[in-house]
PDB file of C-alpha atoms and ligand atoms in Angstrom:
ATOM      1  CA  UNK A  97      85.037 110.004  96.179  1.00  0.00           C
ATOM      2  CA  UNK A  98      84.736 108.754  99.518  1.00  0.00           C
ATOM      3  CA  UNK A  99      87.379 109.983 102.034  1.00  0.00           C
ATOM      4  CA  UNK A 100      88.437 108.608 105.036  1.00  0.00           C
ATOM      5  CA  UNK A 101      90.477 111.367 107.578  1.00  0.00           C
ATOM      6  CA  UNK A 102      92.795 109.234 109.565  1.00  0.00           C
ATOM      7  CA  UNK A 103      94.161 111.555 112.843  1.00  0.00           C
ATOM      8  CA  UNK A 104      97.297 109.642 114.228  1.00  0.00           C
ATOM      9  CA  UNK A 105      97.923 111.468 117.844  1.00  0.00           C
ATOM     10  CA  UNK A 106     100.825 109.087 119.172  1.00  0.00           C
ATOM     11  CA  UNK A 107     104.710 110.281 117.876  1.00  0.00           C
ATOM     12  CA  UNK A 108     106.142 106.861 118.866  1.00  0.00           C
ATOM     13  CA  UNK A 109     105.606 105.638 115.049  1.00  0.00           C
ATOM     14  CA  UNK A 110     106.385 101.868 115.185  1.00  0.00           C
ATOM     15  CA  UNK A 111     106.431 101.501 118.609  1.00  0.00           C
ATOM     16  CA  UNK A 112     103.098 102.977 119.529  1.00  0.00           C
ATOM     17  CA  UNK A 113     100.374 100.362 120.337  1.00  0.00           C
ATOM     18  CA  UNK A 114      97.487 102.651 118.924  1.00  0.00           C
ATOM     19  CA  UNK A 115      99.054 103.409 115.647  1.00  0.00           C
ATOM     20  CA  UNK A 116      99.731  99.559 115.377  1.00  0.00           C
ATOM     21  CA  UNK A 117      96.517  98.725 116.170  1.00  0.00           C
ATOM     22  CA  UNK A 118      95.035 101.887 113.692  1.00  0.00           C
ATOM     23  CA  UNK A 119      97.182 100.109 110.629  1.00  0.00           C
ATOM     24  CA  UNK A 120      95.326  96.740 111.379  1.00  0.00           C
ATOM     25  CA  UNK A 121      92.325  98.760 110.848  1.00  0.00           C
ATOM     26  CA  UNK A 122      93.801 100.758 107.965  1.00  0.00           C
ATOM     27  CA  UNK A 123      94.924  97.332 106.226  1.00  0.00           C
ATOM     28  CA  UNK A 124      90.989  95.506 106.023  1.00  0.00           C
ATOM     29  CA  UNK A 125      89.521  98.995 105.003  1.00  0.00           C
ATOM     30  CA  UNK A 126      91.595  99.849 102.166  1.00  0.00           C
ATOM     31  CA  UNK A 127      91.432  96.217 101.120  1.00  0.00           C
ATOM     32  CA  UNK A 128      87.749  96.039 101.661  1.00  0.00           C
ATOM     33  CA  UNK A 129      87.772  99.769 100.117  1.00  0.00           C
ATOM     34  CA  UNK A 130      90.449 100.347  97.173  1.00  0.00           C
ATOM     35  CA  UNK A 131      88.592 103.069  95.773  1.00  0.00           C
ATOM     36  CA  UNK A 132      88.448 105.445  99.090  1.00  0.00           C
ATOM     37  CA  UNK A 133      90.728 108.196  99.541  1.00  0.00           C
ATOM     38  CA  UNK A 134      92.253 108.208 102.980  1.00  0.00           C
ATOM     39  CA  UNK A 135      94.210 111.306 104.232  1.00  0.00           C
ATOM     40  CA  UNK A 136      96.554 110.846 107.158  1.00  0.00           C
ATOM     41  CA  UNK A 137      97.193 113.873 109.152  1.00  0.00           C
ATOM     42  CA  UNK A 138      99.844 112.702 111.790  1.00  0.00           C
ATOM     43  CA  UNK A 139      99.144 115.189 114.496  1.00  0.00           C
ATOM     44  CA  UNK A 140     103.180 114.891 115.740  1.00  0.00           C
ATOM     45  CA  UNK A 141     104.533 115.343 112.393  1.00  0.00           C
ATOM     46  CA  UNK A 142     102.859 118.072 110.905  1.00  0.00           C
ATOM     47  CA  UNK A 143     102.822 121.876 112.011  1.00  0.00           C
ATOM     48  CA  UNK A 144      99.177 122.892 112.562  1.00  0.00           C
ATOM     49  CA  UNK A 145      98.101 126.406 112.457  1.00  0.00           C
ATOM     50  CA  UNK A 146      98.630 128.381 115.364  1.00  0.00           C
ATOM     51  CA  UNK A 147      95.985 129.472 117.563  1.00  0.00           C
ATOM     52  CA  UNK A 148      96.483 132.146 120.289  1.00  0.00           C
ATOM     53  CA  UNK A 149      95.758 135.928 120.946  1.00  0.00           C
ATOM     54  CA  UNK A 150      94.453 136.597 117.675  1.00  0.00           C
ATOM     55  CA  UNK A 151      92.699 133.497 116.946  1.00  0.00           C
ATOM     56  CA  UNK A 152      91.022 133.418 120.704  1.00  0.00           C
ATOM     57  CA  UNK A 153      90.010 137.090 120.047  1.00  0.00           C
ATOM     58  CA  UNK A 154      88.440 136.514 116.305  1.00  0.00           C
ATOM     59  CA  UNK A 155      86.859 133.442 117.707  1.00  0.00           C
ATOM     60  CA  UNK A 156      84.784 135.732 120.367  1.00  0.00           C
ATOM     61  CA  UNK A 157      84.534 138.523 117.584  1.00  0.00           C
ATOM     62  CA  UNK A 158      82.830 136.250 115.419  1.00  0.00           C
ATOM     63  CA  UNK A 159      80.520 134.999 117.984  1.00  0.00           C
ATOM     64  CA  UNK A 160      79.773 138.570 118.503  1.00  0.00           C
ATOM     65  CA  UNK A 161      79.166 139.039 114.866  1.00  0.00           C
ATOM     66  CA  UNK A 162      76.117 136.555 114.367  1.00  0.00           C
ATOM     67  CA  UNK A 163      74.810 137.780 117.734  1.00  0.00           C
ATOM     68  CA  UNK A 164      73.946 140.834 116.235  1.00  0.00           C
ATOM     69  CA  UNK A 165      72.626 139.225 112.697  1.00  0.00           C
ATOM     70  CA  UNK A 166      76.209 139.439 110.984  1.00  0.00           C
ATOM     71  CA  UNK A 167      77.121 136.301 108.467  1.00  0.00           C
ATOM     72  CA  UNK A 168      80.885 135.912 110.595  1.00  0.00           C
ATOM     73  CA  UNK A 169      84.117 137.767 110.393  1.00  0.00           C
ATOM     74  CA  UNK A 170      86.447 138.439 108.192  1.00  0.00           C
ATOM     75  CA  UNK A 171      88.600 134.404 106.978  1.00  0.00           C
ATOM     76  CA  UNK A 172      92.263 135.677 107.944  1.00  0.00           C
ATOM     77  CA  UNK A 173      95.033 135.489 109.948  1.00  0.00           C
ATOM     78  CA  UNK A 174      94.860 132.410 112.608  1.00  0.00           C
ATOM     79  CA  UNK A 175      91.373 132.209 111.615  1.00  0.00           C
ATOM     80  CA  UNK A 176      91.905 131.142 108.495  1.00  0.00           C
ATOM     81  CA  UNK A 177      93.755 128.421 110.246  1.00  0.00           C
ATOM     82  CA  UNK A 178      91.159 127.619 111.933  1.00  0.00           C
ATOM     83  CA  UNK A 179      88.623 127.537 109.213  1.00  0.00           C
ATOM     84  CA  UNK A 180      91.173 125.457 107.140  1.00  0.00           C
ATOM     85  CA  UNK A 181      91.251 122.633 109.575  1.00  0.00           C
ATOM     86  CA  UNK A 182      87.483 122.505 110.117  1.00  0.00           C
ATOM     87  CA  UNK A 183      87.050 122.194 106.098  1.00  0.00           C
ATOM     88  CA  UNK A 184      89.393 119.566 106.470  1.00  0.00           C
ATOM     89  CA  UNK A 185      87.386 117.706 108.785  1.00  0.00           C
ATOM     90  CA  UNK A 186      84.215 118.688 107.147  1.00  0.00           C
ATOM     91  CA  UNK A 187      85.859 117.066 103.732  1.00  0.00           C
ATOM     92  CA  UNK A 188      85.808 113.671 105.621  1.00  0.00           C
ATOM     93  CA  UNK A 189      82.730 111.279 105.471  1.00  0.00           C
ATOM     94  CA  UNK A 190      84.311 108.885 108.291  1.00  0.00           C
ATOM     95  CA  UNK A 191      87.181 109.788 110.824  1.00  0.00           C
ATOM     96  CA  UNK A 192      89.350 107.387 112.429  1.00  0.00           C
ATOM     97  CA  UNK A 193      91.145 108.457 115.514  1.00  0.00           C
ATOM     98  CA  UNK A 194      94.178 106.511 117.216  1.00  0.00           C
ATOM     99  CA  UNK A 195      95.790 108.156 120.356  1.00  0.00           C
ATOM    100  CA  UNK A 196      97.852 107.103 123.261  1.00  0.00           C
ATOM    101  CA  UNK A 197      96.835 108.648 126.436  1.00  0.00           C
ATOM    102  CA  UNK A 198      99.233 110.750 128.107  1.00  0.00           C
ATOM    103  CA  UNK A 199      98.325 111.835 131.716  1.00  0.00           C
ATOM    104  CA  UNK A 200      94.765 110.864 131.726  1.00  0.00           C
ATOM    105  CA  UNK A 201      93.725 112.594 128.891  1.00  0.00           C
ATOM    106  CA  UNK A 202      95.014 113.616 125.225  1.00  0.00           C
ATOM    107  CA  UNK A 203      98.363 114.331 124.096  1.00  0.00           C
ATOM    108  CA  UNK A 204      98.928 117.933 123.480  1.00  0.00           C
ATOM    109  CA  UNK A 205      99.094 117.742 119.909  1.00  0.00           C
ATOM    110  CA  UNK A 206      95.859 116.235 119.622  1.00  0.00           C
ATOM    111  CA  UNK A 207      94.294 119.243 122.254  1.00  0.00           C
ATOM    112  CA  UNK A 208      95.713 121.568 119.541  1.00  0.00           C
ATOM    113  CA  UNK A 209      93.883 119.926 116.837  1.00  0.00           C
ATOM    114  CA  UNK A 210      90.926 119.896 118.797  1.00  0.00           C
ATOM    115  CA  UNK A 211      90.881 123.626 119.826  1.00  0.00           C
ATOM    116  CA  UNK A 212      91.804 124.523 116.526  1.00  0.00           C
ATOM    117  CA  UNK A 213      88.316 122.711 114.848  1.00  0.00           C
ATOM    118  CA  UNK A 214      85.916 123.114 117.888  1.00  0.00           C
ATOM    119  CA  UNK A 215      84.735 126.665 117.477  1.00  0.00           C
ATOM    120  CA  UNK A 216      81.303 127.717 118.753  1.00  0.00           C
ATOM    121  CA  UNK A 217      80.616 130.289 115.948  1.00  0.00           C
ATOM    122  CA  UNK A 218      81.989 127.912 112.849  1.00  0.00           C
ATOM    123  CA  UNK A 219      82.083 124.195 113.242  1.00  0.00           C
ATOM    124  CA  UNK A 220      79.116 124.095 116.556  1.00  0.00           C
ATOM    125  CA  UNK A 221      76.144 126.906 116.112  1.00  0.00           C
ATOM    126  CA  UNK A 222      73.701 128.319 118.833  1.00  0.00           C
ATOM    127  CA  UNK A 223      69.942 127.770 117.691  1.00  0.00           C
ATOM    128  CA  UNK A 224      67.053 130.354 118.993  1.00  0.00           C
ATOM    129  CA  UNK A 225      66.919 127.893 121.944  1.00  0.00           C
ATOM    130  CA  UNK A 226      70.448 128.914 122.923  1.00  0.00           C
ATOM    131  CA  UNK A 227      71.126 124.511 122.475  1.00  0.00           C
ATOM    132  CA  UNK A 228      74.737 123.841 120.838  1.00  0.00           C
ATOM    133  CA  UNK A 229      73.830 122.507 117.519  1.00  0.00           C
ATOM    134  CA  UNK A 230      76.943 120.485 116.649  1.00  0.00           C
ATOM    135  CA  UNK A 231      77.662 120.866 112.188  1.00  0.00           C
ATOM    136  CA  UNK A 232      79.994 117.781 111.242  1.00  0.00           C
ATOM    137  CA  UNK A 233      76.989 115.646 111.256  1.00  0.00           C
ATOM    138  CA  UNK A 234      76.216 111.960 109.427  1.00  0.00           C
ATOM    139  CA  UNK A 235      80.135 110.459 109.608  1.00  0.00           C
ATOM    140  CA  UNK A 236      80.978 107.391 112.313  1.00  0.00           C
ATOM    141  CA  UNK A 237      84.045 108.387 114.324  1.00  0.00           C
ATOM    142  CA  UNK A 238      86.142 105.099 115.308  1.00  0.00           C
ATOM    143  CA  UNK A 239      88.351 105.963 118.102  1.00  0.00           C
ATOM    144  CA  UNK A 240      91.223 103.493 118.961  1.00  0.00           C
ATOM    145  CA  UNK A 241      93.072 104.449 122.311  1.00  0.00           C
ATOM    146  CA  UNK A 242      96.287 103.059 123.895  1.00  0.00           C
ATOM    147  CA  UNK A 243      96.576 103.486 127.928  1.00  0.00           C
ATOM    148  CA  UNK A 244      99.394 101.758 129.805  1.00  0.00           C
ATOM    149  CA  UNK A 245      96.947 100.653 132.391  1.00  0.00           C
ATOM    150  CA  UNK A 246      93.507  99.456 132.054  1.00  0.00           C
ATOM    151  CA  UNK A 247      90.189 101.736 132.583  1.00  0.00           C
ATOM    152  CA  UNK A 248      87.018 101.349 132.999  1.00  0.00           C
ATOM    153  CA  UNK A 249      84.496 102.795 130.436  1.00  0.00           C
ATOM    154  CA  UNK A 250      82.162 105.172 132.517  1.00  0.00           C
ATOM    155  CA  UNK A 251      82.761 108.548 133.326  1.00  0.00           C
ATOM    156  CA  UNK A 252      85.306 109.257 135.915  1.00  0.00           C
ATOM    157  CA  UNK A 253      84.257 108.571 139.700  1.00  0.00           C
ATOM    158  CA  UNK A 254      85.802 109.739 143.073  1.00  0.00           C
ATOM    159  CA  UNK A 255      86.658 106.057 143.712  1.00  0.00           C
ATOM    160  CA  UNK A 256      88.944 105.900 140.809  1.00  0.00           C
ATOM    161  CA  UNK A 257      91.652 107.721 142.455  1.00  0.00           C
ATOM    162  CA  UNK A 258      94.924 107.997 141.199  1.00  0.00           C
ATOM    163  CA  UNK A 259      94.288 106.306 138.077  1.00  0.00           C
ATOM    164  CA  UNK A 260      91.251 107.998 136.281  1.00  0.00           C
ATOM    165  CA  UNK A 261      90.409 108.470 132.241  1.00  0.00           C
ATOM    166  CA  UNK A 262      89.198 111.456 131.745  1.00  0.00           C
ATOM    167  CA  UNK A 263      90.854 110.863 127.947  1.00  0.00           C
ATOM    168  CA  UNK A 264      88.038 108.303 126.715  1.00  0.00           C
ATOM    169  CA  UNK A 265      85.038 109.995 128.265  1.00  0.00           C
ATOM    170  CA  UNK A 266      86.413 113.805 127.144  1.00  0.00           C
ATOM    171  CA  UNK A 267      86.428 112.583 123.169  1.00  0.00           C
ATOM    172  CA  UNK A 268      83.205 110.979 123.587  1.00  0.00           C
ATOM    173  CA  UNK A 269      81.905 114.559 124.126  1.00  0.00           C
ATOM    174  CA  UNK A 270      83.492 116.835 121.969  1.00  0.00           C
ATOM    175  CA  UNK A 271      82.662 114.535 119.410  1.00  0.00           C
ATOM    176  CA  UNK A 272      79.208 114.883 119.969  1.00  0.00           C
ATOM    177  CA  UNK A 273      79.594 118.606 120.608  1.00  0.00           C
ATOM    178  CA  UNK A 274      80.692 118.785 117.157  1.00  0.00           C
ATOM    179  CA  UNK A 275      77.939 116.850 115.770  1.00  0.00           C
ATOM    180  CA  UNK A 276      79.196 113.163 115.668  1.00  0.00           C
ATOM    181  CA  UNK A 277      76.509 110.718 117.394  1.00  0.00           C
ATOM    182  CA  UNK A 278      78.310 107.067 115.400  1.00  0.00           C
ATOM    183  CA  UNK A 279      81.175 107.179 118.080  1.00  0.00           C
ATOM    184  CA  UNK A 280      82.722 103.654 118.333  1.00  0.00           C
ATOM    185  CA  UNK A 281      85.876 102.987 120.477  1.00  0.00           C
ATOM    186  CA  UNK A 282      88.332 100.174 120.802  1.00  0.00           C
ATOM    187  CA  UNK A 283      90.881 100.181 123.564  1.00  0.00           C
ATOM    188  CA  UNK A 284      94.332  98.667 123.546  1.00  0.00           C
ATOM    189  CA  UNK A 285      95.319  98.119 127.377  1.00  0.00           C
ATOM    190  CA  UNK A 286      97.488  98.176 129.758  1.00  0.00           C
ATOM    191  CA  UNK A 287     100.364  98.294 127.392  1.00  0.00           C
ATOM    192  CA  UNK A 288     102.339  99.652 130.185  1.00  0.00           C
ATOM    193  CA  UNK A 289     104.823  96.211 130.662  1.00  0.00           C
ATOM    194  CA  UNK A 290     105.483  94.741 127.365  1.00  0.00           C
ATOM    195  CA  UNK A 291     105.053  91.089 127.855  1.00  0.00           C
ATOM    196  CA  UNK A 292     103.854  88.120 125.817  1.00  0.00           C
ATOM    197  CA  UNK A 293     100.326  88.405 127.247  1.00  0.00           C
ATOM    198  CA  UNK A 294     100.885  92.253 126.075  1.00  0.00           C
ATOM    199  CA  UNK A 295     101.503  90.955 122.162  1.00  0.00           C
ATOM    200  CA  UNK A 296      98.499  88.787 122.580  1.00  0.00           C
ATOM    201  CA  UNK A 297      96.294  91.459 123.821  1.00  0.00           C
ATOM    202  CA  UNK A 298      97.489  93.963 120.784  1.00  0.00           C
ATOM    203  CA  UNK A 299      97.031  90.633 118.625  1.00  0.00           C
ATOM    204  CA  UNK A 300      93.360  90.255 119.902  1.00  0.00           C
ATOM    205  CA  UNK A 301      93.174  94.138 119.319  1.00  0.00           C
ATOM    206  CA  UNK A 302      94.226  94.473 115.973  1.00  0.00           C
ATOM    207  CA  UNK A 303      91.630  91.389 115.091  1.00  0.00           C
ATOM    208  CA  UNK A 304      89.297  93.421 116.835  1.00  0.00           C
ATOM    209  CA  UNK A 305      89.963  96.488 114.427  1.00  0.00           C
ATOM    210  CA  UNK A 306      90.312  94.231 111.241  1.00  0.00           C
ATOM    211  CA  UNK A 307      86.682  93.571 111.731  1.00  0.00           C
ATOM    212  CA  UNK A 308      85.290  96.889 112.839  1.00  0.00           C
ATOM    213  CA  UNK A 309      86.826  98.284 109.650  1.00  0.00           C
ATOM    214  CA  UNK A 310      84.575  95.657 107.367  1.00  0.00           C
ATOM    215  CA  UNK A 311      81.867  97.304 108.749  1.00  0.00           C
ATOM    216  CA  UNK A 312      83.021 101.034 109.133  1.00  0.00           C
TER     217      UNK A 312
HETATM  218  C1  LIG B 679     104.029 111.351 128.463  1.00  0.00           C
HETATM  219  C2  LIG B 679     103.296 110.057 128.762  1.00  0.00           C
HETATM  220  C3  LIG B 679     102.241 110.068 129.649  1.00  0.00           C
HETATM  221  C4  LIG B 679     101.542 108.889 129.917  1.00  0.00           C
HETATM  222  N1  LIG B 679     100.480 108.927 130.761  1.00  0.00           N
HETATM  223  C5  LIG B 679      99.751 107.804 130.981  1.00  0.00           C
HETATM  224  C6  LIG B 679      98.580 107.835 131.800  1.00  0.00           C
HETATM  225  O1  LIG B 679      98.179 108.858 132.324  1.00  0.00           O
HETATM  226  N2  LIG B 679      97.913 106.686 131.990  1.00  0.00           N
HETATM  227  C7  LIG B 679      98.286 105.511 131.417  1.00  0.00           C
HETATM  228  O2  LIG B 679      97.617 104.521 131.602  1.00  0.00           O
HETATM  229  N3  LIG B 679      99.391 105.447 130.626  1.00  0.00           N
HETATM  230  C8  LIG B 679     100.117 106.573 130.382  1.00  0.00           C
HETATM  231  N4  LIG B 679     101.215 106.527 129.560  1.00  0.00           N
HETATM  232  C9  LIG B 679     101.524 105.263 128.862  1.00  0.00           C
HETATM  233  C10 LIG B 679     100.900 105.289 127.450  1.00  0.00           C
HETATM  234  O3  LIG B 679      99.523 105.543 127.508  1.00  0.00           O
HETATM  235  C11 LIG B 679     101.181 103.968 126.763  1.00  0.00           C
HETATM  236  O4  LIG B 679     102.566 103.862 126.511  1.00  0.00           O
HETATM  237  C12 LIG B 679     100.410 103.833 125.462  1.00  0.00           C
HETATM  238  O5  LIG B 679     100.746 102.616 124.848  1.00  0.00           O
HETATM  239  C13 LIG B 679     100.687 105.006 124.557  1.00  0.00           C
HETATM  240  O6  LIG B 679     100.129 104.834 123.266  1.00  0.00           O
HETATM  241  P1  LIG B 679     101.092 104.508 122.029  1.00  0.00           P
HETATM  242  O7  LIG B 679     101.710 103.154 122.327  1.00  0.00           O
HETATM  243  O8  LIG B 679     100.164 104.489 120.873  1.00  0.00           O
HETATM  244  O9  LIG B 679     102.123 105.589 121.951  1.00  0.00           O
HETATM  245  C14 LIG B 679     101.934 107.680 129.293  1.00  0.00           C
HETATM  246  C15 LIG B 679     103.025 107.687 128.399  1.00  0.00           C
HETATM  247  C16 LIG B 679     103.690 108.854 128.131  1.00  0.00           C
HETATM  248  C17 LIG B 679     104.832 108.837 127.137  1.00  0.00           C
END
């Protein structure tokens, strides 16, 4: 069966903008798609495995380990964590992403998720050329991303001052570390005053999602 892994990173439920915007999307896919199996992982309400000492350790063991011809280390402890969430994402065939951003970049829960499944050594291998080769490979990524104030899409530059994303440009690339190349992103901004031109922008938004799900 086909399975789409929806990652919700905002804890504001029915107040956040990008989890509005994400059940638009949700909505025309599952009615476009009744026979797909989506799996919601809501990155605020669910305990993901820990990853410190020991995990940070096994993860430079383990690179270690193929270095010298080995087939990786022993699955326990917090790398079994680890290994869990990558299968998870590896289980996917299309990801859909919705985030707010919180101090110009990801919230924390979603950094945990993301140093939890981004392991050189498991889910991103080194060929002969020493080149990342990225593994989740073949499944688009939408990416929908609520900001209080608007941004440009570019990478950061010095003349952005005070109000720089280094949220939109920073998922672009571990995605593609990881292997993803389909990356698609809708933005729902500035949400920052809630207005009537606000609603009409998250109206125009969720339209926008409604239709990128017919063709996700
Ligand atoms: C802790 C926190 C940090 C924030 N940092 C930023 C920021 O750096 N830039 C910005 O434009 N908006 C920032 N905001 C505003 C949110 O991005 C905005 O409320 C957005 O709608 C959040 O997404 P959500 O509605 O899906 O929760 C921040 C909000 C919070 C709660």
């Amino acid at each position: 069966m086909i399975k789409l892994l929806y990652l919700e990173a905002s804890p504001r439920q029915d107040n956040s903008y990008s989890s509005r915007v994400a059940k638009a999307f949700l909505d025309s896919y599952r009615e476009r798609n009744p026979d797909h199996e989506v799996e919601h992982l809501p990155l605020f309400d669910r305990e993901l495995p820990a990853f410190g000492a020991e995990g940070a350790n096994q993860k430079m063991d383990n690179i270690m380990n193929l270095f010298t011809g080995g087939s990786g280390i022993e699955v326990e402890g917090e790398w079994a964590g680890v290994m869990q969430e990558i299968e998870r994402l590896k289980s996917a065939d299309k990801v859909l992403l919705s985030s707010a951003m919180w101090n110009y970049n990801v919230p924390y829960r979603l950094k945990h998720w993301i140093d939890l499944v981004v392991q050189v050594g498991a889910s991103v291998m080194v060929n002969e050329k020493g080149e990342y080769v990225g593994q989740i490979t073949g499944r688009p990524l939408q990416m929908i991303i609520a900001s209080g104030s608007p941004y440009e899409d570019r990478f950061p530059l010095e003349s952005d001052g005070s109000k720089t994303d280094f949220m939109r440009p920073y998922l672009d690339h571990i995605f593609r570390f990881l292997g993803f190349t389909d990356i698609r992103c809708l933005r729902v901004m500035p949400t920052g005053i809630p207005s009537p031109e606000t609603e009409d922008m998250v109206a125009r938004c969720e339209e926008q999602a409604r239709a990128a799900a017919r063709v996700f």
